[in-house]
Short mmCIF file of C-alpha atoms in Angstrom, two decimals:
data_model
loop_
_atom_site.label_atom_id
_atom_site.label_comp_id
_atom_site.label_asym_id
_atom_site.label_seq_id
_atom_site.Cartn_x
_atom_site.Cartn_y
_atom_site.Cartn_z
CA UNK A 1 160.11 168.40 83.98
CA UNK A 2 162.87 169.95 81.91
CA UNK A 3 163.93 172.06 84.85
CA UNK A 4 164.18 168.99 87.10
CA UNK A 5 166.28 167.18 84.55
CA UNK A 6 168.63 170.10 84.28
CA UNK A 7 169.23 170.40 88.02
CA UNK A 8 169.67 166.70 88.34
CA UNK A 9 172.23 166.64 85.57
CA UNK A 10 174.23 169.59 87.05
CA UNK A 11 174.78 167.83 90.37
CA UNK A 12 175.34 164.30 89.27
CA UNK A 13 176.59 164.33 85.73
CA UNK A 14 178.78 161.30 86.12
CA UNK A 15 176.38 159.08 88.08
CA UNK A 16 173.51 159.92 85.77
CA UNK A 17 175.66 159.00 82.85
CA UNK A 18 176.76 155.75 84.46
CA UNK A 19 173.24 154.87 85.48
CA UNK A 20 171.95 155.43 82.01
CA UNK A 21 174.73 153.43 80.45
CA UNK A 22 174.05 150.49 82.79
CA UNK A 23 170.34 150.78 82.18
CA UNK A 24 170.89 150.90 78.48
CA UNK A 25 173.07 147.82 78.56
CA UNK A 26 170.45 146.03 80.63
CA UNK A 27 167.67 147.04 78.31
CA UNK A 28 169.54 146.32 75.12
CA UNK A 29 167.90 143.45 73.17
CA UNK A 30 170.94 141.15 73.17
CA UNK A 31 168.84 138.25 71.98
CA UNK A 32 168.02 140.20 68.85
CA UNK A 33 171.68 140.94 68.26
CA UNK A 34 172.47 137.22 68.45
CA UNK A 35 169.72 136.38 65.99
CA UNK A 36 171.04 139.08 63.64
CA UNK A 37 174.53 137.64 63.96
CA UNK A 38 173.39 134.09 63.25
CA UNK A 39 171.38 135.29 60.27
CA UNK A 40 174.27 137.31 58.92
CA UNK A 41 176.67 134.43 59.44
CA UNK A 42 174.36 132.04 57.60
CA UNK A 43 173.97 134.56 54.80
CA UNK A 44 177.74 134.77 54.61
CA UNK A 45 178.07 130.99 54.46
CA UNK A 46 175.37 130.84 51.80
CA UNK A 47 177.23 133.30 49.58
CA UNK A 48 180.68 131.74 50.12
CA UNK A 49 180.18 127.98 50.41
CA UNK A 50 179.08 126.35 47.17
CA UNK A 51 177.01 123.57 48.75
CA UNK A 52 175.05 126.18 50.76
CA UNK A 53 174.65 128.40 47.71
CA UNK A 54 173.19 125.43 45.88
CA UNK A 55 170.88 124.54 48.77
CA UNK A 56 169.66 128.11 49.07
CA UNK A 57 168.89 128.54 45.37
CA UNK A 58 167.07 125.20 45.45
CA UNK A 59 164.99 126.11 48.50
CA UNK A 60 164.33 129.67 47.33
CA UNK A 61 162.12 128.23 44.60
CA UNK A 62 159.54 127.31 47.29
CA UNK A 63 159.38 130.85 48.67
CA UNK A 64 156.57 132.07 46.45
CA UNK A 65 154.46 129.04 47.37
CA UNK A 66 155.05 129.64 51.09
CA UNK A 67 154.23 133.34 50.81
CA UNK A 68 151.21 132.96 48.53
CA UNK A 69 149.79 130.14 50.65
CA UNK A 70 150.23 132.14 53.83
CA UNK A 71 148.79 135.40 52.47
CA UNK A 72 145.75 133.87 50.77
CA UNK A 73 144.96 131.56 53.69
CA UNK A 74 145.36 134.47 56.10
CA UNK A 75 142.82 136.67 54.40
CA UNK A 76 140.32 133.87 54.00
CA UNK A 77 140.90 133.09 57.71
CA UNK A 78 140.27 136.71 58.65
CA UNK A 79 136.93 136.73 56.84
CA UNK A 80 135.96 133.41 58.29
CA UNK A 81 137.12 134.58 61.74
CA UNK A 82 135.18 137.80 61.60
CA UNK A 83 131.94 136.04 60.67
CA UNK A 84 132.48 133.31 63.27
CA UNK A 85 133.45 135.83 65.93
CA UNK A 86 130.21 137.71 65.33
CA UNK A 87 128.45 134.34 65.52
CA UNK A 88 129.97 133.53 68.89
CA UNK A 89 128.39 136.62 70.46
CA UNK A 90 125.17 136.51 68.44
CA UNK A 91 121.82 136.11 70.10
CA UNK A 92 120.68 133.96 67.20
CA UNK A 93 120.79 130.42 68.54
CA UNK A 94 121.59 128.71 65.23
CA UNK A 95 124.32 131.13 64.26
CA UNK A 96 125.85 131.04 67.70
CA UNK A 97 125.86 127.23 67.87
CA UNK A 98 127.28 126.86 64.40
CA UNK A 99 130.07 129.24 65.25
CA UNK A 100 130.85 127.61 68.57
CA UNK A 101 130.71 124.14 67.02
CA UNK A 102 133.25 125.19 64.41
CA UNK A 103 135.63 126.82 66.90
CA UNK A 104 135.52 123.93 69.37
CA UNK A 105 136.00 121.27 66.74
CA UNK A 106 139.01 123.03 65.22
CA UNK A 107 140.56 123.72 68.62
CA UNK A 108 140.21 120.08 69.58
CA UNK A 109 142.03 118.61 66.62
CA UNK A 110 145.82 118.87 65.97
CA UNK A 111 146.55 121.08 62.99
CA UNK A 112 148.40 118.35 61.15
CA UNK A 113 145.47 115.97 61.47
CA UNK A 114 143.12 118.71 60.38
CA UNK A 115 145.20 119.34 57.25
CA UNK A 116 145.11 115.65 56.31
CA UNK A 117 141.42 115.47 57.04
CA UNK A 118 140.36 118.54 55.08
CA UNK A 119 142.63 117.88 52.12
CA UNK A 120 142.12 114.15 51.81
CA UNK A 121 138.63 113.52 53.22
CA UNK A 122 136.56 116.70 53.19
CA UNK A 123 137.54 118.03 49.77
CA UNK A 124 136.96 114.64 48.01
CA UNK A 125 133.66 114.34 49.83
CA UNK A 126 132.57 117.79 48.64
CA UNK A 127 133.62 117.14 45.04
CA UNK A 128 131.87 113.80 44.90
CA UNK A 129 128.67 115.22 46.28
CA UNK A 130 128.92 118.02 43.73
CA UNK A 131 129.22 115.35 41.03
CA UNK A 132 126.10 113.60 42.32
CA UNK A 133 124.31 116.94 42.38
CA UNK A 134 125.50 117.57 38.82
CA UNK A 135 124.08 114.24 37.60
CA UNK A 136 120.75 114.96 39.26
CA UNK A 137 120.65 118.43 37.69
CA UNK A 138 121.44 117.01 34.25
CA UNK A 139 118.70 114.42 34.72
CA UNK A 140 116.34 117.21 35.72
CA UNK A 141 117.08 119.01 32.49
CA UNK A 142 119.48 121.64 33.82
CA UNK A 143 122.26 120.45 31.52
CA UNK A 144 124.57 123.51 31.74
CA UNK A 145 124.75 123.71 35.50
CA UNK A 146 124.75 119.93 35.79
CA UNK A 147 127.70 119.62 33.43
CA UNK A 148 129.57 122.25 35.41
CA UNK A 149 129.12 120.43 38.73
CA UNK A 150 129.94 117.08 37.11
CA UNK A 151 133.15 118.51 35.72
CA UNK A 152 134.50 119.27 39.19
CA UNK A 153 136.76 116.34 39.83
CA UNK A 154 138.66 115.49 42.93
CA UNK A 155 141.91 115.73 40.97
CA UNK A 156 140.80 119.08 39.68
CA UNK A 157 141.38 120.60 43.11
CA UNK A 158 145.12 121.16 43.39
CA UNK A 159 146.89 120.31 46.66
CA UNK A 160 147.99 123.90 47.13
CA UNK A 161 144.33 125.05 47.13
CA UNK A 162 143.52 122.28 49.61
CA UNK A 163 146.39 123.45 51.77
CA UNK A 164 145.05 126.98 51.66
CA UNK A 165 141.56 125.72 52.59
CA UNK A 166 142.91 123.67 55.49
CA UNK A 167 145.01 126.54 56.87
CA UNK A 168 142.12 129.00 56.43
CA UNK A 169 139.71 126.77 58.31
CA UNK A 170 142.14 126.24 61.15
CA UNK A 171 143.15 129.87 61.54
CA UNK A 172 139.57 131.05 60.98
CA UNK A 173 138.74 129.49 64.30
CA UNK A 174 141.74 131.10 66.02
CA UNK A 175 141.02 134.57 64.69
CA UNK A 176 137.34 134.13 65.52
CA UNK A 177 138.35 134.04 69.17
CA UNK A 178 140.50 137.12 68.70
CA UNK A 179 137.62 139.02 67.12
CA UNK A 180 135.23 137.83 69.79
CA UNK A 181 137.54 139.01 72.57
CA UNK A 182 138.09 142.31 70.73
CA UNK A 183 134.38 142.97 70.44
CA UNK A 184 133.74 142.00 74.05
CA UNK A 185 136.51 144.35 75.20
CA UNK A 186 134.45 147.31 73.99
CA UNK A 187 132.36 148.82 76.78
CA UNK A 188 128.70 147.92 76.43
CA UNK A 189 127.84 151.60 76.73
CA UNK A 190 129.09 152.04 73.16
CA UNK A 191 126.46 149.64 71.87
CA UNK A 192 123.83 151.32 74.07
CA UNK A 193 124.69 154.79 72.82
CA UNK A 194 124.48 153.64 69.19
CA UNK A 195 121.24 151.75 69.73
CA UNK A 196 119.70 154.70 71.61
CA UNK A 197 120.21 156.77 68.49
CA UNK A 198 118.11 154.32 66.49
CA UNK A 199 120.90 152.30 64.86
CA UNK A 200 120.23 148.66 64.28
CA UNK A 201 122.46 146.05 65.91
CA UNK A 202 124.26 145.58 62.59
CA UNK A 203 124.82 149.28 62.09
CA UNK A 204 126.10 149.73 65.63
CA UNK A 205 128.46 146.80 65.13
CA UNK A 206 129.75 148.06 61.81
CA UNK A 207 130.19 151.75 62.56
CA UNK A 208 130.82 151.86 66.31
CA UNK A 209 131.97 148.50 67.75
CA UNK A 210 134.05 146.83 65.06
CA UNK A 211 136.25 149.84 64.20
CA UNK A 212 137.29 150.00 67.84
CA UNK A 213 137.50 146.26 68.31
CA UNK A 214 139.65 145.66 65.22
CA UNK A 215 142.02 148.42 66.23
CA UNK A 216 142.44 146.71 69.63
CA UNK A 217 143.20 143.31 68.13
CA UNK A 218 145.52 144.40 65.31
CA UNK A 219 148.65 143.26 67.15
CA UNK A 220 147.05 139.88 67.93
CA UNK A 221 146.01 139.52 64.30
CA UNK A 222 149.57 140.39 63.26
CA UNK A 223 150.92 137.67 65.53
CA UNK A 224 148.47 135.29 63.92
CA UNK A 225 149.99 136.08 60.56
CA UNK A 226 153.43 135.16 61.90
CA UNK A 227 152.08 131.88 63.29
CA UNK A 228 150.41 131.20 60.00
CA UNK A 229 153.69 131.70 58.15
CA UNK A 230 155.32 129.10 60.40
CA UNK A 231 152.44 126.68 60.29
CA UNK A 232 152.33 126.89 56.51
CA UNK A 233 155.32 124.55 56.68
CA UNK A 234 152.81 121.80 57.63
CA UNK A 235 151.38 121.83 54.12
CA UNK A 236 154.53 120.08 53.00
CA UNK A 237 152.83 116.90 54.12
CA UNK A 238 150.50 117.36 51.16
CA UNK A 239 153.55 117.51 48.87
CA UNK A 240 152.89 121.17 48.24
CA UNK A 241 156.24 122.57 47.18
CA UNK A 242 156.70 125.25 49.81
CA UNK A 243 160.17 125.93 51.24
CA UNK A 244 159.93 123.13 53.78
CA UNK A 245 158.94 120.62 51.09
CA UNK A 246 161.71 121.65 48.71
CA UNK A 247 164.26 121.64 51.59
CA UNK A 248 163.13 118.11 52.41
CA UNK A 249 163.48 117.10 48.76
CA UNK A 250 166.93 118.71 48.58
CA UNK A 251 168.06 116.92 51.73
CA UNK A 252 166.69 113.62 50.44
CA UNK A 253 168.52 113.90 47.18
CA UNK A 254 171.85 115.15 48.42
CA UNK A 255 172.00 114.01 52.05
CA UNK A 256 173.24 117.50 52.89
CA UNK A 257 171.08 117.92 55.97
CA UNK A 258 172.81 120.93 57.55
CA UNK A 259 172.75 122.81 54.27
CA UNK A 260 169.06 122.14 53.79
CA UNK A 261 167.72 122.66 57.27
CA UNK A 262 169.98 125.45 58.52
CA UNK A 263 169.08 127.44 55.42
CA UNK A 264 165.42 126.64 55.91
CA UNK A 265 165.42 127.54 59.58
CA UNK A 266 167.20 130.86 59.03
CA UNK A 267 164.86 131.63 56.17
CA UNK A 268 161.80 131.25 58.43
CA UNK A 269 163.55 133.08 61.25
CA UNK A 270 164.42 136.13 59.17
CA UNK A 271 160.90 136.34 57.82
CA UNK A 272 159.23 136.05 61.24
CA UNK A 273 161.68 138.50 62.84
CA UNK A 274 160.95 141.05 60.19
CA UNK A 275 157.22 140.55 60.63
CA UNK A 276 157.31 140.74 64.39
CA UNK A 277 159.21 144.05 64.15
CA UNK A 278 156.34 145.22 61.97
CA UNK A 279 153.81 144.10 64.60
CA UNK A 280 155.76 145.94 67.32
CA UNK A 281 155.66 149.16 65.26
CA UNK A 282 151.96 148.65 64.77
CA UNK A 283 151.44 148.13 68.49
CA UNK A 284 153.35 151.33 69.38
CA UNK A 285 151.44 153.39 66.84
CA UNK A 286 148.09 152.31 68.19
CA UNK A 287 149.07 152.59 71.81
CA UNK A 288 150.16 156.20 71.47
CA UNK A 289 146.96 157.39 69.80
CA UNK B 1 94.09 166.24 81.09
CA UNK B 2 93.64 164.74 77.65
CA UNK B 3 95.79 161.86 76.41
CA UNK B 4 97.11 163.94 73.54
CA UNK B 5 98.89 166.37 75.78
CA UNK B 6 100.87 163.52 77.25
CA UNK B 7 103.84 162.65 75.09
CA UNK B 8 104.85 159.83 77.43
CA UNK B 9 102.40 157.59 79.25
CA UNK B 10 103.68 154.85 81.51
CA UNK B 11 101.00 152.38 82.66
CA UNK B 12 101.40 149.78 85.38
CA UNK B 13 104.99 149.08 84.40
CA UNK B 14 106.82 146.36 86.30
CA UNK B 15 110.32 145.12 85.67
CA UNK B 16 112.35 142.34 87.23
CA UNK B 17 116.09 141.72 87.11
CA UNK B 18 116.20 138.03 88.00
CA UNK B 19 114.42 137.85 91.33
CA UNK B 20 114.80 141.53 92.10
CA UNK B 21 111.82 143.65 91.21
CA UNK B 22 113.18 146.99 89.98
CA UNK B 23 109.79 148.59 89.09
CA UNK B 24 106.47 147.94 90.78
CA UNK B 25 103.46 148.96 88.78
CA UNK B 26 104.70 152.42 87.97
CA UNK B 27 102.29 154.94 86.46
CA UNK B 28 103.52 158.25 85.12
CA UNK B 29 102.28 160.66 82.47
CA UNK B 30 104.53 163.37 81.06
CA UNK B 31 103.16 166.40 79.27
CA UNK B 32 104.58 167.55 75.97
CA UNK B 33 107.25 170.19 76.52
CA UNK B 34 107.52 169.63 80.23
CA UNK B 35 110.64 168.92 82.27
CA UNK B 36 110.39 166.05 84.72
CA UNK B 37 113.11 165.34 87.20
CA UNK B 38 113.21 161.93 88.81
CA UNK B 39 115.01 161.71 92.17
CA UNK B 40 115.47 158.94 94.66
CA UNK B 41 118.03 156.82 96.44
CA UNK B 42 120.27 154.50 94.42
CA UNK B 43 118.55 151.28 93.51
CA UNK B 44 115.15 152.97 93.62
CA UNK B 45 114.48 152.14 89.95
CA UNK B 46 114.75 155.66 88.57
CA UNK B 47 117.34 154.83 85.92
CA UNK B 48 115.47 151.65 85.00
CA UNK B 49 112.27 153.66 84.49
CA UNK B 50 114.11 156.16 82.33
CA UNK B 51 115.68 153.38 80.26
CA UNK B 52 112.25 151.83 79.71
CA UNK B 53 111.10 154.96 77.94
CA UNK B 54 113.18 154.13 74.87
CA UNK B 55 113.24 150.42 75.56
CA UNK B 56 116.85 150.15 76.47
CA UNK B 57 115.16 148.03 79.06
CA UNK B 58 111.89 146.34 78.17
CA UNK B 59 109.19 146.28 80.84
CA UNK B 60 107.93 142.83 81.89
CA UNK B 61 104.41 144.06 82.60
CA UNK B 62 102.37 147.09 81.66
CA UNK B 63 102.80 149.39 78.70
CA UNK B 64 104.50 152.56 77.62
CA UNK B 65 103.02 154.93 75.06
CA UNK B 66 105.04 157.53 73.21
CA UNK B 67 102.79 160.03 71.40
CA UNK B 68 99.90 157.66 71.87
CA UNK B 69 101.72 154.79 70.24
CA UNK B 70 102.60 151.74 72.28
CA UNK B 71 106.30 150.95 72.36
CA UNK B 72 106.77 147.81 70.24
CA UNK B 73 108.67 144.87 71.67
CA UNK B 74 110.10 144.11 68.26
CA UNK B 75 113.73 145.06 67.76
CA UNK B 76 113.05 146.20 64.22
CA UNK B 77 110.20 148.57 65.01
CA UNK B 78 111.85 150.20 68.01
CA UNK B 79 114.67 151.84 66.04
CA UNK B 80 112.50 154.50 64.46
CA UNK B 81 111.11 155.49 67.83
CA UNK B 82 114.51 155.51 69.48
CA UNK B 83 115.76 157.88 66.78
CA UNK B 84 113.16 160.38 68.04
CA UNK B 85 114.29 160.05 71.67
CA UNK B 86 117.66 161.50 72.57
CA UNK B 87 119.55 159.88 75.45
CA UNK B 88 122.41 161.27 77.46
CA UNK B 89 124.35 158.88 79.66
CA UNK B 90 126.27 159.29 82.91
CA UNK B 91 129.51 158.25 81.22
CA UNK B 92 128.89 160.10 77.95
CA UNK B 93 129.65 157.11 75.72
CA UNK B 94 131.02 159.18 72.88
CA UNK B 95 132.48 157.12 70.07
CA UNK B 96 136.22 157.37 70.79
CA UNK B 97 137.40 156.47 67.31
CA UNK B 98 135.51 159.36 65.71
CA UNK B 99 136.02 163.12 65.88
CA UNK B 100 133.47 165.26 67.67
CA UNK B 101 131.91 166.18 64.36
CA UNK B 102 131.74 162.58 63.22
CA UNK B 103 130.24 161.58 66.57
CA UNK B 104 127.40 163.93 65.84
CA UNK B 105 126.94 163.12 62.15
CA UNK B 106 127.12 159.31 62.32
CA UNK B 107 123.55 158.54 63.34
CA UNK B 108 122.20 161.47 61.36
CA UNK B 109 123.66 159.91 58.24
CA UNK B 110 122.85 156.24 58.74
CA UNK B 111 119.58 156.55 60.66
CA UNK B 112 118.16 159.83 59.39
CA UNK B 113 119.83 159.35 55.97
CA UNK B 114 120.92 162.97 55.78
CA UNK B 115 123.59 164.07 53.33
CA UNK B 116 127.10 164.68 54.62
CA UNK B 117 126.73 168.43 54.14
CA UNK B 118 123.41 168.65 55.92
CA UNK B 119 124.52 166.43 58.79
CA UNK B 120 127.68 168.53 59.26
CA UNK B 121 125.74 171.77 59.13
CA UNK B 122 123.35 170.51 61.81
CA UNK B 123 126.22 169.14 63.86
CA UNK B 124 127.97 172.53 63.86
CA UNK B 125 124.73 174.27 64.80
CA UNK B 126 124.28 171.98 67.78
CA UNK B 127 127.93 172.29 68.80
CA UNK B 128 127.56 176.08 68.81
CA UNK B 129 124.37 175.68 70.80
CA UNK B 130 126.22 173.80 73.56
CA UNK B 131 129.09 176.28 73.34
CA UNK B 132 131.94 174.21 71.91
CA UNK B 133 131.79 174.93 68.18
CA UNK B 134 135.58 175.13 68.05
CA UNK B 135 136.02 171.48 69.10
CA UNK B 136 134.50 169.94 66.03
CA UNK B 137 137.70 168.30 64.86
CA UNK B 138 138.95 167.13 68.24
CA UNK B 139 138.70 163.55 69.43
CA UNK B 140 136.65 162.84 72.57
CA UNK B 141 139.76 161.91 74.55
CA UNK B 142 141.12 165.42 74.06
CA UNK B 143 138.12 167.02 75.78
CA UNK B 144 137.29 167.53 79.45
CA UNK B 145 134.43 165.62 80.97
CA UNK B 146 132.13 168.62 80.80
CA UNK B 147 132.92 169.18 77.15
CA UNK B 148 132.39 165.50 76.39
CA UNK B 149 129.00 165.56 78.02
CA UNK B 150 128.07 168.66 76.00
CA UNK B 151 129.10 166.86 72.84
CA UNK B 152 126.90 163.95 73.90
CA UNK B 153 124.01 166.37 74.32
CA UNK B 154 124.69 167.89 70.88
CA UNK B 155 124.83 164.40 69.41
CA UNK B 156 121.39 163.62 70.78
CA UNK B 157 119.95 167.01 69.74
CA UNK B 158 121.19 166.65 66.16
CA UNK B 159 118.62 163.90 65.62
CA UNK B 160 115.82 166.40 66.31
CA UNK B 161 114.39 164.37 69.15
CA UNK B 162 110.87 164.79 70.50
CA UNK B 163 112.07 163.76 73.94
CA UNK B 164 115.42 164.01 75.70
CA UNK B 165 116.33 161.50 78.41
CA UNK B 166 119.18 162.31 80.83
CA UNK B 167 120.55 159.50 82.98
CA UNK B 168 122.52 161.16 85.76
CA UNK B 169 124.27 163.45 83.29
CA UNK B 170 126.50 165.16 85.83
CA UNK B 171 127.30 162.32 88.22
CA UNK B 172 130.58 161.38 86.56
CA UNK B 173 131.81 164.98 86.28
CA UNK B 174 134.35 166.84 88.36
CA UNK B 175 132.52 169.47 90.43
CA UNK B 176 133.83 172.43 88.43
CA UNK B 177 132.34 171.02 85.22
CA UNK B 178 128.84 170.35 86.48
CA UNK B 179 127.64 173.91 85.92
CA UNK B 180 128.53 174.08 82.22
CA UNK B 181 126.43 171.00 81.58
CA UNK B 182 123.54 172.12 83.75
CA UNK B 183 123.55 175.49 81.97
CA UNK B 184 123.11 173.74 78.64
CA UNK B 185 120.27 171.66 80.09
CA UNK B 186 118.58 174.78 81.50
CA UNK B 187 118.68 176.34 78.02
CA UNK B 188 117.08 173.25 76.55
CA UNK B 189 114.38 173.33 79.26
CA UNK B 190 113.58 176.93 78.31
CA UNK B 191 113.46 175.92 74.64
CA UNK B 192 110.53 173.70 75.37
CA UNK B 193 111.96 170.23 74.68
CA UNK B 194 110.34 167.45 76.66
CA UNK B 195 112.97 166.35 79.15
CA UNK B 196 113.11 163.47 81.60
CA UNK B 197 116.07 163.81 83.90
CA UNK B 198 117.40 161.47 86.53
CA UNK B 199 119.71 163.56 88.67
CA UNK B 200 120.86 164.44 92.16
CA UNK B 201 121.16 168.10 91.24
CA UNK B 202 118.40 169.62 93.37
CA UNK B 203 119.28 173.12 92.24
CA UNK B 204 118.61 172.13 88.62
CA UNK B 205 115.36 170.47 89.66
CA UNK B 206 114.16 173.60 91.43
CA UNK B 207 115.13 175.86 88.57
CA UNK B 208 114.00 173.84 85.57
CA UNK B 209 111.58 171.13 86.57
CA UNK B 210 107.85 171.39 86.00
CA UNK B 211 107.48 168.26 88.03
CA UNK B 212 109.62 166.31 90.47
CA UNK B 213 109.08 162.63 90.90
CA UNK B 214 110.43 160.88 93.97
CA UNK B 215 110.98 157.15 93.67
CA UNK B 216 111.91 154.53 96.20
CA UNK B 217 112.00 150.73 96.00
CA UNK B 218 110.64 150.67 92.47
CA UNK B 219 107.64 152.86 93.16
CA UNK B 220 106.75 156.49 92.73
CA UNK B 221 106.28 157.74 96.28
CA UNK B 222 105.23 161.25 95.43
CA UNK B 223 105.30 163.75 92.63
CA UNK B 224 104.51 167.40 92.18
CA UNK B 225 105.94 170.84 91.53
CA UNK B 226 109.47 171.22 92.85
CA UNK B 227 108.50 173.68 95.57
CA UNK B 228 105.87 171.28 96.83
CA UNK B 229 108.09 168.19 96.89
CA UNK B 230 111.16 169.93 98.27
CA UNK B 231 109.60 172.26 100.77
CA UNK B 232 106.51 170.34 101.83
CA UNK B 233 107.10 166.67 101.19
CA UNK B 234 104.07 164.63 102.20
CA UNK B 235 105.80 161.33 102.78
CA UNK B 236 108.24 160.37 105.48
CA UNK B 237 110.52 158.61 102.95
CA UNK B 238 110.73 161.72 100.82
CA UNK B 239 111.59 163.82 103.87
CA UNK B 240 114.24 161.33 104.92
CA UNK B 241 115.78 161.21 101.44
CA UNK B 242 115.85 164.99 101.15
CA UNK B 243 117.40 165.40 104.58
CA UNK B 244 120.07 162.85 103.56
CA UNK B 245 121.11 164.59 100.39
CA UNK B 246 120.89 168.10 101.76
CA UNK B 247 123.29 167.21 104.53
CA UNK B 248 125.76 165.84 102.03
#
């Protein structure tokens, strides 16, 4: 290989050089450069123009809510997705149907509607049935537990928690499909080999199938995180003060729409770009080994 | 022959895949410590029969006894029996995310509940036995096909099986790697492990088998000592099959 390269270079130094330059220009990620420029330009405007500086510092206050909502909902969704994914391929009829029911219902409802429904219908329904349960328990003489259940009020569940629940439930269904596909991508011989050694289904899953499956779906799960970050903006409809909500508030108060929404858009864009770079690195690392 | 000498007894076993009948009332008894080679054209049911012995496939009719004990149909009860039956597959099925050593210790630890030290000691012993002790820390993808299959054999042996099942262990190998695997299997045969081998390697069958079983269309057509079956086949179908593969 090295020898071939050397002989090639000796004869056609100039053409090889030109070829590679052209190729490099063609392959160069120009789109990324443009994004970088736009981001840098916006950053420059934010630091120099006072209205933008004000908008940015106002919106920045929502950053922790956005990040915390995304991270906590993501990890709950992963857990939910793993369990549901296993359910989808389970031979247990009840488990399988429950899992499929959940996935199909979530996939058939717009995320925005689901967020309204979970936060404003499901959570109140659960708290009120807990209250009823609490009253019954108190009446049955279990005062301590009864009082605890009775004390759970609808208002006691903050909107941010409801937002996290709603996002988790939605993304749990998405990641369930990722896990299912990942598990099914593993050759059935792996399960056979493990079972032939006397492992139970659960042991084979845990020690043989899942480690391989999860590795295969890491990039997809990473992309899910990015989507989750973007979709977390939907929780602003619950008046949760994430960056979208505070940007909306800022724009409403000041009527400075470009300041509010350009800053907001670039804020999301720089976060997602950074994350997708991370996913690409992850992908490369797992492809090579 | 008394029942106790037979470690495997297969009685009237039938198996269907949908409408296709893969096994038709098969009867076969295998003596403890013997080497049985099953031959036959593809689709004759030989792999299915082998896979019934540890219930990777469950027979629809009939029964299979291992050490006098009927194979349970329950998923929970079968695991202990499977742990005592080593299986080697055509495509090795090593665990690609684990090193060679971990491949061999995994089931020892979680099924046999051996300590890490003990499992590793046994794993290294078995790796040396199959002649690749130096590959303990490699990953399966770094090994040749022949080496991978030898690891698979070591993985099965580390469980101290009573029986070893081989499902076309050399069929997926490049020709130059077949011998190294067959040599390991010949050593095992000499060591007195009960072996049931589905293979097309007639040389191995002649050298190692106590009994050769010829199957066709889900039935055992004839069985006997290798010299008998190979040199004086009684059935036309056996003769035809042997002439086919010897001309290959």
